[in-house]
Short mmCIF file of N, CA and C in Angstrom, two decimals:
data_model
loop_
_atom_site.label_atom_id
_atom_site.label_comp_id
_atom_site.label_asym_id
_atom_site.label_seq_id
_atom_site.Cartn_x
_atom_site.Cartn_y
_atom_site.Cartn_z
N MET A 1 -3.23 -13.24 68.00
CA MET A 1 -1.95 -13.85 68.26
C MET A 1 -2.20 -15.19 68.96
N THR A 2 -1.58 -16.21 68.47
CA THR A 2 -1.76 -17.52 69.08
C THR A 2 -0.88 -17.66 70.31
N GLU A 3 -1.21 -18.65 71.14
CA GLU A 3 -0.41 -18.91 72.33
C GLU A 3 1.03 -19.25 71.93
N LYS A 4 1.18 -19.96 70.82
CA LYS A 4 2.50 -20.36 70.37
C LYS A 4 3.35 -19.14 69.99
N SER A 5 2.79 -18.22 69.26
CA SER A 5 3.58 -17.06 68.84
C SER A 5 3.84 -16.10 69.98
N ALA A 6 3.06 -16.18 71.05
CA ALA A 6 3.27 -15.31 72.21
C ALA A 6 4.39 -15.83 73.10
N GLY A 7 4.94 -16.98 72.80
CA GLY A 7 6.04 -17.50 73.60
C GLY A 7 5.55 -18.33 74.77
N TYR A 8 4.79 -19.32 74.49
CA TYR A 8 4.21 -20.16 75.53
C TYR A 8 5.29 -20.93 76.28
N HIS A 9 4.92 -21.40 77.46
CA HIS A 9 5.85 -22.12 78.31
C HIS A 9 5.67 -23.63 78.14
N THR A 10 6.78 -24.32 78.04
CA THR A 10 6.73 -25.77 77.95
C THR A 10 7.58 -26.35 79.08
N LYS A 11 7.39 -27.64 79.32
CA LYS A 11 8.17 -28.33 80.33
C LYS A 11 9.67 -28.27 80.00
N GLN A 12 9.97 -28.47 78.71
CA GLN A 12 11.37 -28.46 78.29
C GLN A 12 12.00 -27.08 78.50
N LYS A 13 11.28 -26.04 78.13
CA LYS A 13 11.78 -24.69 78.28
C LYS A 13 12.02 -24.38 79.76
N ALA A 14 11.08 -24.76 80.60
CA ALA A 14 11.21 -24.53 82.04
C ALA A 14 12.40 -25.30 82.60
N ARG A 15 12.60 -26.53 82.13
CA ARG A 15 13.69 -27.36 82.62
C ARG A 15 15.06 -26.79 82.20
N ILE A 16 15.14 -26.32 80.97
CA ILE A 16 16.39 -25.72 80.49
C ILE A 16 16.70 -24.44 81.27
N LEU A 17 15.70 -23.60 81.46
CA LEU A 17 15.90 -22.36 82.22
C LEU A 17 16.31 -22.68 83.65
N SER A 18 15.68 -23.66 84.24
CA SER A 18 16.01 -24.07 85.61
C SER A 18 17.47 -24.54 85.70
N TYR A 19 17.92 -25.25 84.68
CA TYR A 19 19.30 -25.73 84.66
C TYR A 19 20.28 -24.54 84.62
N PHE A 20 19.98 -23.56 83.79
CA PHE A 20 20.83 -22.36 83.72
C PHE A 20 20.80 -21.59 85.04
N GLU A 21 19.63 -21.48 85.64
CA GLU A 21 19.53 -20.78 86.92
C GLU A 21 20.35 -21.47 88.00
N ALA A 22 20.45 -22.79 87.94
CA ALA A 22 21.23 -23.55 88.92
C ALA A 22 22.74 -23.44 88.67
N HIS A 23 23.11 -23.00 87.48
CA HIS A 23 24.53 -22.85 87.10
C HIS A 23 24.74 -21.46 86.50
N PRO A 24 24.52 -20.39 87.27
CA PRO A 24 24.50 -19.04 86.69
C PRO A 24 25.82 -18.53 86.13
N HIS A 25 26.93 -19.09 86.54
CA HIS A 25 28.22 -18.59 86.06
C HIS A 25 28.84 -19.47 84.99
N ASP A 26 28.15 -20.52 84.60
CA ASP A 26 28.68 -21.47 83.63
C ASP A 26 28.10 -21.22 82.24
N HIS A 27 28.81 -21.70 81.24
CA HIS A 27 28.39 -21.60 79.84
C HIS A 27 28.18 -23.01 79.33
N PHE A 28 27.14 -23.22 78.53
CA PHE A 28 26.82 -24.55 78.02
C PHE A 28 26.53 -24.50 76.53
N THR A 29 27.02 -25.52 75.85
CA THR A 29 26.66 -25.70 74.44
C THR A 29 25.33 -26.46 74.41
N ALA A 30 24.71 -26.50 73.26
CA ALA A 30 23.46 -27.26 73.12
C ALA A 30 23.71 -28.74 73.40
N ALA A 31 24.83 -29.28 72.91
CA ALA A 31 25.14 -30.70 73.14
C ALA A 31 25.31 -31.00 74.62
N GLN A 32 25.95 -30.09 75.35
CA GLN A 32 26.12 -30.28 76.80
C GLN A 32 24.77 -30.27 77.50
N LEU A 33 23.86 -29.42 77.05
CA LEU A 33 22.52 -29.37 77.65
C LEU A 33 21.74 -30.65 77.38
N VAL A 34 21.84 -31.16 76.16
CA VAL A 34 21.15 -32.42 75.84
C VAL A 34 21.65 -33.51 76.77
N GLN A 35 22.97 -33.62 76.93
CA GLN A 35 23.55 -34.63 77.82
C GLN A 35 23.09 -34.43 79.26
N ALA A 36 23.10 -33.19 79.74
CA ALA A 36 22.70 -32.92 81.12
C ALA A 36 21.23 -33.25 81.35
N MET A 37 20.38 -32.89 80.39
CA MET A 37 18.95 -33.17 80.52
C MET A 37 18.71 -34.68 80.55
N GLN A 38 19.36 -35.40 79.64
CA GLN A 38 19.17 -36.84 79.57
C GLN A 38 19.72 -37.53 80.82
N ALA A 39 20.84 -37.05 81.35
CA ALA A 39 21.41 -37.61 82.58
C ALA A 39 20.49 -37.38 83.77
N ASP A 40 19.73 -36.29 83.70
CA ASP A 40 18.78 -35.95 84.77
C ASP A 40 17.44 -36.66 84.60
N GLY A 41 17.31 -37.47 83.56
CA GLY A 41 16.06 -38.19 83.32
C GLY A 41 15.04 -37.41 82.52
N THR A 42 15.48 -36.35 81.86
CA THR A 42 14.60 -35.55 81.01
C THR A 42 14.98 -35.81 79.56
N PRO A 43 14.31 -36.74 78.90
CA PRO A 43 14.64 -37.00 77.49
C PRO A 43 14.25 -35.79 76.64
N ILE A 44 15.22 -35.31 75.87
CA ILE A 44 14.99 -34.12 75.06
C ILE A 44 15.90 -34.20 73.84
N GLY A 45 15.38 -33.81 72.70
CA GLY A 45 16.15 -33.85 71.46
C GLY A 45 16.92 -32.57 71.23
N ALA A 46 17.95 -32.67 70.41
CA ALA A 46 18.78 -31.52 70.11
C ALA A 46 17.98 -30.38 69.46
N ALA A 47 17.06 -30.72 68.57
CA ALA A 47 16.26 -29.68 67.90
C ALA A 47 15.44 -28.89 68.92
N THR A 48 14.88 -29.59 69.90
CA THR A 48 14.10 -28.92 70.95
C THR A 48 15.00 -28.01 71.78
N VAL A 49 16.19 -28.49 72.10
CA VAL A 49 17.13 -27.67 72.88
C VAL A 49 17.48 -26.41 72.11
N TYR A 50 17.84 -26.53 70.85
CA TYR A 50 18.18 -25.35 70.04
C TYR A 50 17.01 -24.37 69.96
N ARG A 51 15.80 -24.90 69.76
CA ARG A 51 14.62 -24.05 69.67
C ARG A 51 14.39 -23.29 70.98
N GLN A 52 14.54 -23.98 72.12
CA GLN A 52 14.32 -23.34 73.41
C GLN A 52 15.43 -22.36 73.75
N LEU A 53 16.66 -22.69 73.38
CA LEU A 53 17.77 -21.76 73.61
C LEU A 53 17.53 -20.46 72.85
N GLU A 54 17.08 -20.59 71.61
CA GLU A 54 16.78 -19.40 70.81
C GLU A 54 15.69 -18.55 71.45
N ARG A 55 14.64 -19.19 71.92
CA ARG A 55 13.54 -18.46 72.56
C ARG A 55 14.00 -17.78 73.86
N LEU A 56 14.79 -18.49 74.66
CA LEU A 56 15.28 -17.91 75.91
C LEU A 56 16.25 -16.77 75.65
N GLU A 57 17.03 -16.88 74.59
CA GLU A 57 17.93 -15.80 74.20
C GLU A 57 17.12 -14.58 73.74
N GLN A 58 16.11 -14.81 72.91
CA GLN A 58 15.28 -13.71 72.41
C GLN A 58 14.56 -13.00 73.55
N SER A 59 14.20 -13.74 74.60
CA SER A 59 13.52 -13.13 75.73
C SER A 59 14.48 -12.40 76.66
N GLY A 60 15.79 -12.56 76.42
CA GLY A 60 16.79 -11.86 77.23
C GLY A 60 17.23 -12.64 78.45
N LEU A 61 16.75 -13.86 78.62
CA LEU A 61 17.12 -14.63 79.80
C LEU A 61 18.46 -15.34 79.65
N LEU A 62 18.88 -15.59 78.40
CA LEU A 62 20.16 -16.22 78.13
C LEU A 62 20.98 -15.32 77.23
N ARG A 63 22.31 -15.43 77.37
CA ARG A 63 23.22 -14.74 76.47
C ARG A 63 23.92 -15.78 75.62
N ARG A 64 24.09 -15.46 74.35
CA ARG A 64 24.75 -16.37 73.41
C ARG A 64 26.14 -15.85 73.11
N TYR A 65 27.12 -16.76 73.11
CA TYR A 65 28.50 -16.43 72.79
C TYR A 65 28.96 -17.32 71.64
N THR A 66 29.50 -16.71 70.62
CA THR A 66 30.04 -17.46 69.49
C THR A 66 31.40 -18.01 69.89
N LEU A 67 31.61 -19.30 69.64
CA LEU A 67 32.84 -19.95 70.08
C LEU A 67 33.92 -20.03 69.02
N ASP A 68 33.52 -20.09 67.76
CA ASP A 68 34.52 -20.22 66.70
C ASP A 68 33.97 -19.65 65.41
N ASP A 69 34.78 -19.69 64.37
CA ASP A 69 34.37 -19.12 63.09
C ASP A 69 33.39 -20.00 62.32
N ARG A 70 33.06 -21.17 62.86
CA ARG A 70 32.07 -22.06 62.22
C ARG A 70 30.66 -21.82 62.77
N GLY A 71 30.54 -20.92 63.75
CA GLY A 71 29.23 -20.61 64.28
C GLY A 71 28.85 -21.37 65.54
N SER A 72 29.77 -22.20 66.06
CA SER A 72 29.48 -22.90 67.32
C SER A 72 29.23 -21.86 68.40
N ALA A 73 28.36 -22.22 69.34
CA ALA A 73 27.99 -21.25 70.37
C ALA A 73 27.77 -21.93 71.71
N CYS A 74 27.81 -21.11 72.74
CA CYS A 74 27.40 -21.55 74.07
C CYS A 74 26.50 -20.45 74.63
N TRP A 75 25.78 -20.79 75.67
CA TRP A 75 24.84 -19.86 76.28
C TRP A 75 25.09 -19.78 77.77
N GLN A 76 24.72 -18.64 78.35
CA GLN A 76 24.83 -18.43 79.79
C GLN A 76 23.58 -17.73 80.28
N TYR A 77 23.19 -18.05 81.50
CA TYR A 77 22.03 -17.42 82.13
C TYR A 77 22.32 -15.95 82.37
N GLY A 78 21.37 -15.11 82.06
CA GLY A 78 21.53 -13.68 82.25
C GLY A 78 21.25 -13.22 83.67
N GLY A 79 20.61 -14.05 84.47
CA GLY A 79 20.35 -13.73 85.86
C GLY A 79 19.26 -12.68 86.05
N ALA A 80 19.16 -12.23 87.28
CA ALA A 80 18.14 -11.24 87.65
C ALA A 80 18.35 -9.95 86.89
N GLU A 81 19.63 -9.61 86.60
CA GLU A 81 19.90 -8.38 85.83
C GLU A 81 19.28 -8.46 84.45
N ALA A 82 19.35 -9.64 83.83
CA ALA A 82 18.78 -9.81 82.50
C ALA A 82 17.26 -9.68 82.57
N LYS A 83 16.66 -10.26 83.60
CA LYS A 83 15.21 -10.17 83.74
C LYS A 83 14.77 -8.72 83.89
N ALA A 84 15.59 -7.91 84.57
CA ALA A 84 15.26 -6.51 84.79
C ALA A 84 15.69 -5.63 83.62
N GLY A 85 16.40 -6.22 82.65
CA GLY A 85 16.87 -5.46 81.50
C GLY A 85 18.07 -4.60 81.79
N THR A 86 18.80 -4.89 82.87
CA THR A 86 19.95 -4.09 83.26
C THR A 86 21.22 -4.94 83.33
N CYS A 87 21.40 -5.83 82.39
CA CYS A 87 22.56 -6.72 82.39
C CYS A 87 23.85 -5.92 82.33
N HIS A 88 24.77 -6.23 83.22
CA HIS A 88 26.07 -5.57 83.27
C HIS A 88 26.90 -6.00 82.06
N ALA A 89 27.39 -5.05 81.33
CA ALA A 89 28.17 -5.33 80.13
C ALA A 89 29.63 -5.52 80.50
N HIS A 90 30.23 -6.57 79.97
CA HIS A 90 31.65 -6.81 80.17
C HIS A 90 32.20 -7.54 78.94
N PHE A 91 33.50 -7.45 78.78
CA PHE A 91 34.19 -8.12 77.69
C PHE A 91 34.42 -9.58 78.07
N HIS A 92 34.89 -10.38 77.10
CA HIS A 92 35.16 -11.79 77.34
C HIS A 92 36.52 -12.17 76.76
N LEU A 93 37.12 -13.19 77.38
CA LEU A 93 38.34 -13.79 76.89
C LEU A 93 37.99 -15.22 76.52
N LYS A 94 38.44 -15.69 75.37
CA LYS A 94 38.13 -17.05 74.91
C LYS A 94 39.43 -17.78 74.63
N CYS A 95 39.67 -18.87 75.36
CA CYS A 95 40.87 -19.67 75.15
C CYS A 95 40.66 -20.56 73.93
N THR A 96 41.56 -20.44 72.97
CA THR A 96 41.45 -21.23 71.75
C THR A 96 41.94 -22.66 71.93
N ARG A 97 42.51 -22.97 73.08
CA ARG A 97 42.97 -24.34 73.36
C ARG A 97 41.91 -25.13 74.11
N CYS A 98 41.52 -24.65 75.30
CA CYS A 98 40.61 -25.44 76.14
C CYS A 98 39.16 -25.01 76.00
N GLY A 99 38.91 -23.86 75.36
CA GLY A 99 37.55 -23.41 75.16
C GLY A 99 36.97 -22.58 76.29
N ALA A 100 37.76 -22.29 77.32
CA ALA A 100 37.26 -21.51 78.46
C ALA A 100 36.78 -20.14 77.98
N LEU A 101 35.67 -19.70 78.55
CA LEU A 101 35.14 -18.37 78.28
C LEU A 101 35.16 -17.62 79.61
N ILE A 102 35.93 -16.54 79.66
CA ILE A 102 36.19 -15.84 80.91
C ILE A 102 35.61 -14.43 80.82
N HIS A 103 34.87 -14.03 81.85
CA HIS A 103 34.34 -12.67 81.92
C HIS A 103 35.46 -11.73 82.31
N LEU A 104 35.49 -10.56 81.70
CA LEU A 104 36.56 -9.60 81.93
C LEU A 104 35.98 -8.22 82.21
N ASP A 105 36.04 -7.82 83.47
CA ASP A 105 35.69 -6.45 83.84
C ASP A 105 37.01 -5.72 84.03
N CYS A 106 37.30 -4.76 83.17
CA CYS A 106 38.61 -4.11 83.18
C CYS A 106 38.45 -2.62 82.95
N ALA A 107 38.98 -1.84 83.88
CA ALA A 107 38.88 -0.38 83.78
C ALA A 107 39.55 0.14 82.52
N HIS A 108 40.65 -0.49 82.09
CA HIS A 108 41.34 -0.04 80.89
C HIS A 108 40.46 -0.20 79.65
N LEU A 109 39.73 -1.30 79.59
CA LEU A 109 38.84 -1.50 78.44
C LEU A 109 37.66 -0.54 78.51
N ALA A 110 37.23 -0.21 79.71
CA ALA A 110 36.15 0.78 79.85
C ALA A 110 36.62 2.13 79.32
N GLU A 111 37.89 2.46 79.55
CA GLU A 111 38.45 3.71 79.02
C GLU A 111 38.47 3.68 77.49
N ILE A 112 38.84 2.54 76.93
CA ILE A 112 38.86 2.42 75.47
C ILE A 112 37.45 2.56 74.91
N THR A 113 36.49 1.92 75.57
CA THR A 113 35.10 2.01 75.15
C THR A 113 34.62 3.46 75.15
N GLN A 114 34.97 4.19 76.21
CA GLN A 114 34.58 5.61 76.30
C GLN A 114 35.28 6.43 75.21
N HIS A 115 36.56 6.15 74.98
CA HIS A 115 37.31 6.87 73.94
C HIS A 115 36.68 6.65 72.56
N VAL A 116 36.39 5.40 72.25
CA VAL A 116 35.80 5.08 70.94
C VAL A 116 34.45 5.79 70.78
N GLN A 117 33.66 5.80 71.85
CA GLN A 117 32.36 6.48 71.78
C GLN A 117 32.54 7.98 71.58
N LYS A 118 33.37 8.59 72.40
CA LYS A 118 33.54 10.04 72.37
C LYS A 118 34.24 10.53 71.09
N ASP A 119 35.35 9.88 70.74
CA ASP A 119 36.17 10.38 69.64
C ASP A 119 35.83 9.80 68.27
N HIS A 120 35.11 8.69 68.26
CA HIS A 120 34.82 8.05 66.97
C HIS A 120 33.33 7.83 66.73
N GLY A 121 32.50 8.21 67.71
CA GLY A 121 31.06 8.11 67.54
C GLY A 121 30.56 6.68 67.36
N PHE A 122 31.24 5.74 68.01
CA PHE A 122 30.88 4.33 67.86
C PHE A 122 30.75 3.70 69.23
N THR A 123 29.64 3.01 69.47
CA THR A 123 29.42 2.35 70.76
C THR A 123 29.75 0.88 70.63
N ILE A 124 30.73 0.44 71.41
CA ILE A 124 31.14 -0.96 71.41
C ILE A 124 30.16 -1.76 72.27
N ALA A 125 29.71 -2.89 71.75
CA ALA A 125 28.86 -3.80 72.52
C ALA A 125 29.79 -4.71 73.32
N ALA A 126 30.20 -4.26 74.49
CA ALA A 126 31.19 -4.99 75.30
C ALA A 126 30.74 -6.42 75.58
N GLU A 127 29.47 -6.61 75.89
CA GLU A 127 28.98 -7.94 76.24
C GLU A 127 29.05 -8.91 75.05
N ARG A 128 29.27 -8.38 73.87
CA ARG A 128 29.37 -9.22 72.67
C ARG A 128 30.79 -9.25 72.11
N THR A 129 31.72 -8.62 72.83
CA THR A 129 33.09 -8.53 72.36
C THR A 129 33.95 -9.58 73.05
N THR A 130 34.65 -10.38 72.24
CA THR A 130 35.47 -11.46 72.77
C THR A 130 36.88 -11.36 72.21
N PHE A 131 37.86 -11.46 73.11
CA PHE A 131 39.26 -11.51 72.72
C PHE A 131 39.70 -12.97 72.75
N TYR A 132 40.35 -13.41 71.68
CA TYR A 132 40.79 -14.79 71.56
C TYR A 132 42.27 -14.91 71.86
N GLY A 133 42.64 -15.99 72.56
CA GLY A 133 44.04 -16.22 72.90
C GLY A 133 44.18 -17.49 73.73
N ILE A 134 45.22 -17.54 74.54
CA ILE A 134 45.51 -18.72 75.35
C ILE A 134 45.39 -18.32 76.83
N CYS A 135 44.61 -19.09 77.59
CA CYS A 135 44.44 -18.80 79.02
C CYS A 135 45.71 -19.17 79.80
N SER A 136 45.83 -18.67 81.01
CA SER A 136 47.03 -18.92 81.82
C SER A 136 47.21 -20.40 82.13
N ARG A 137 46.13 -21.13 82.31
CA ARG A 137 46.23 -22.57 82.60
C ARG A 137 46.84 -23.31 81.40
N CYS A 138 46.37 -23.01 80.20
CA CYS A 138 46.92 -23.66 79.00
C CYS A 138 48.34 -23.20 78.75
N GLU A 139 48.61 -21.93 78.99
CA GLU A 139 49.97 -21.39 78.81
C GLU A 139 50.94 -22.10 79.75
N THR A 140 50.53 -22.31 81.00
CA THR A 140 51.37 -23.01 81.98
C THR A 140 51.59 -24.45 81.55
N THR A 141 50.55 -25.11 81.08
CA THR A 141 50.66 -26.49 80.61
C THR A 141 51.61 -26.58 79.42
N ASP A 142 51.50 -25.64 78.48
CA ASP A 142 52.39 -25.61 77.32
C ASP A 142 53.84 -25.42 77.75
N THR A 143 54.08 -24.52 78.69
CA THR A 143 55.43 -24.24 79.18
C THR A 143 56.02 -25.47 79.86
N GLU A 144 55.21 -26.15 80.68
CA GLU A 144 55.68 -27.35 81.37
C GLU A 144 55.98 -28.47 80.38
N GLU A 145 55.14 -28.61 79.35
CA GLU A 145 55.38 -29.64 78.33
C GLU A 145 56.67 -29.34 77.56
N LYS A 146 56.92 -28.09 77.25
CA LYS A 146 58.13 -27.72 76.53
C LYS A 146 59.37 -27.99 77.37
N LYS A 147 59.28 -27.69 78.67
CA LYS A 147 60.40 -27.96 79.57
C LYS A 147 60.66 -29.47 79.63
N GLY A 148 59.61 -30.26 79.65
CA GLY A 148 59.75 -31.72 79.73
C GLY A 148 60.39 -32.30 78.49
N THR A 149 60.16 -31.69 77.34
CA THR A 149 60.73 -32.23 76.10
C THR A 149 62.16 -31.76 75.86
N LEU A 150 62.55 -30.70 76.57
CA LEU A 150 63.90 -30.17 76.39
C LEU A 150 64.91 -30.85 77.32
N VAL A 151 64.47 -31.66 78.23
CA VAL A 151 65.38 -32.28 79.19
C VAL A 151 66.19 -33.37 78.56
#
């Protein structure tokens, strides 16, 4: 097995991982990472970012979230739980207006997950399940805009 196939470490990979570790609760697209790296004085190409994101995802250090039906994605650091292989599973909410991705720990959904497993023999991958809709911030903005146009 070559060093390359074993998942060798590069400066770019270390820098990307470090960026995620510094922002553990945030989600980033590849384009956002390219901009952040370049703003930090680390010149890096989009192809390199995508390659490193894929490797970090495969190693379990990053989680990938699909953003739309075209395959756009963002990634988030898995944290110490991911390194230990004990990542806490939770559902997600995705705002179709502003793009916010919100973690959702909900006892009601846990009950549904248990029901589906027990009664239907199917295990839901909660950490990969996303509900799409409008977040409260966008809903409030929409309501305020509608009130302003009705005056």
